[in-house]
Amino acid sequence: MNANLLNVILLGIAFHLLFFSFQTSVFIQQTVVNSFRTRPDSNFTGDGYVSLCITYAVFALANWLAPSVIAITGVKYGMFFGAITYVLYSFSFIYLTTTLFYLAAGLIGLGAGLLWTAQGSFLSKISDADTSTRNAAIFWSMLQSSILFGNVFVYFAFDNQTTISDKTRYIVYGVLTTVGASGTLFLLLLRGDKEFDDDNTSDNNHIAQSSPSQDGGGGRGAESTCNNTDSMTPWGQFMESLKLAKSRDMILLSTAFLFTGQLLSFFTGVYGTAIGATSEFGIDSKKYIGLAGISIGVGEILGGATFGLLGTRVNRFMGRDAIFILGYAATTIAFTLTALNLPPDSPLVAHSVLPAIIDSRLWIAILSSVLIGLGDACFNTQIYSLLMSVYSDKSACAFALFKFVQSAGSAAAFLYSTRLNLYYQLAILAVISSIATICFCIIEWSKRKRDAIEKTDSQQNIIKHGNDDND
């Protein structure tokens, strides 16, 4: 097997296990916290939405520092150190106190900045123009399949439970902590920069972007992922990120980054909580949180497989812009169905009091879940593909900015989720998604135009040199 493809698969396995733990924790967090907080003997005052707001706010700030840290640790160990904080986060639910709860939320925000910036840089280094879409989709499908399997576990663990008992919490988070630790160890199996550069020198890829003087032992040398000599230093990486952030293309792309962050907050933290609080779903409403998560995972895998694993064939007929628009259509339908099907107060209470516009139906909630997962896969695979294609020489900086804006959007969404009812939240998502789709298409069309001009110029130069040789 090609060394780069092996790295993509190992990366996918590690993130699948790690996010089996984390995303499952996030899906059930508000429900678990509500059950623990409402016990007669509890002095716990934490709030799940506030915790996640802290996580993503710290994550947003950490993204500015992440390229500088990765310049010291290298991408492999940057991911490893970041992953450790995810394990500690799951463990904090076993011994649940308000202080530890919020402390773990801030700590994982720091770790996430390292993990995701290093991941984006690593994936860019092992991809080229021909494999970027495939690699992004393989990774995305393996990552998001964790939603499916994690929520299968929750579906059975929460069976016939109107409130979550201590015993169930210990079992669930004990399993999630163990699985997350396994994913963290898998990151150590990734081949270092020097190793896969040597294997692929003959392929003439752009992968060998590291300085000849850097240490090849496991990728611990300085990352030359930005454009100039100064950017090899931590300070240079930071300044390059600031410079890139002010460019026209990155400003337009930021609307897409922002929307994916808000959508992430909605389907991981709000949507499952709303289903679990819908009184019309009866005694099994908490159990249906897992079922909704499974359905979102199905949509994610479907989207990742269709537009990534089969990307070469599909992209002959559909460009990145068309796939992004398809995601917009899928999520718009899902938002409309959700507004009709779920009560407006469902994200804010343990059991809904207000009625939905129509009689709540489980099958509509499940269909909406699949559409949300499909749309999210469309958005993220195409953003990854575009960033790896356009910013391959500035991958750490580009992915740091992506995660900064995305996590800022998530933090903002979790903050307003503590106050706004379902209808207002869906309206915000609908408006931002429309703006994001327009801006993404503008960038894609501009790139396509530039590529066409470059191709034409290249052909003219070949013809010119051919004529000169004949003379």
C-alpha angles and dihedrals in degrees: 000000000000110000093232093051090049089053091051091052094046089048090050093051092049093049092043091058094040094050093041080069101039103038092046088051091052094047093056100028100100092044092050092045092049091052093048095044095051095055112117093235097044124113092180113129102174123129123211095216092049090049092053091045088057091048095053095040090055089042090055092053093042091059090070091057098037098083089052092051092045089053085066103035101034123231098282097054091036088062092044095053091044092051092056090067090057090057091050090050093058091044091056090069091063092062098031117194128149094242095047091043094058094036091056089048091057094042094054089051089061092046093048091058090057096040099051099039090050091045092053092048092047093049091049092051092055095044135072134187092282098046104033096094093043094047093046090052095046089051094043094049093049091046096048095043083073087073090059098048095038092054093046084062091049092047091062097034092056096045113142094355120132089177128025112249125215090247092055091046092052093049096044097047093039089059093043092051092051093048091048091051089053091054091050091055090049089063088067089064092065113112114246126246095260093049099053093038090058092048093053105037089104090056090063092223124160089244098102095078098133124109115262089233096056123105112258096200103120094325097293096140128096114293112236092197097130128068111257138047094256091055089070087074123072091247091049091051090053094049092047090054091053091049093049092048091062095054119111095238094050092048090053092044090052090074089060091046090051093051094049088054093051092046090049091054091048099052097036101042112014109032098055091044090052092051092047090052097047104113094201090067089066131207093339094057092109090051090054090064086075092046091053090049091051090052092049088052091052090053092048093051092045091052095044093049096045098046099031117025088040090030098121092057096038094047091059086071101024127041126203089270094056092048091050090051090050089055089050091053092048095051093044090056090046092051091051093049092047092051090053097042108042129058116255093235095048097103092052106047140049092236122018120243102178119075126244120242089254131019105286112252125193094213091058090051090050093047090050089051092055092048092049091051092047092049093047090052091051092052099044100042090052094046090050091047093049094047093048090048100045102030103034090130092049100036100139092049094044095048091044089056091045092053092042094057093037093052092044087055090050092049092050091047093051090047095054090040088072090064113019123080123232096269094056092047092052091048091055091049092049094052096045092045091055092052092044093053093051093049094046091051091050090055093046093049091048091052092048090052092049091049091051091051092048091049091051092048090049092052091048091051091051091051091046093050090047092054091047090053091051090052 
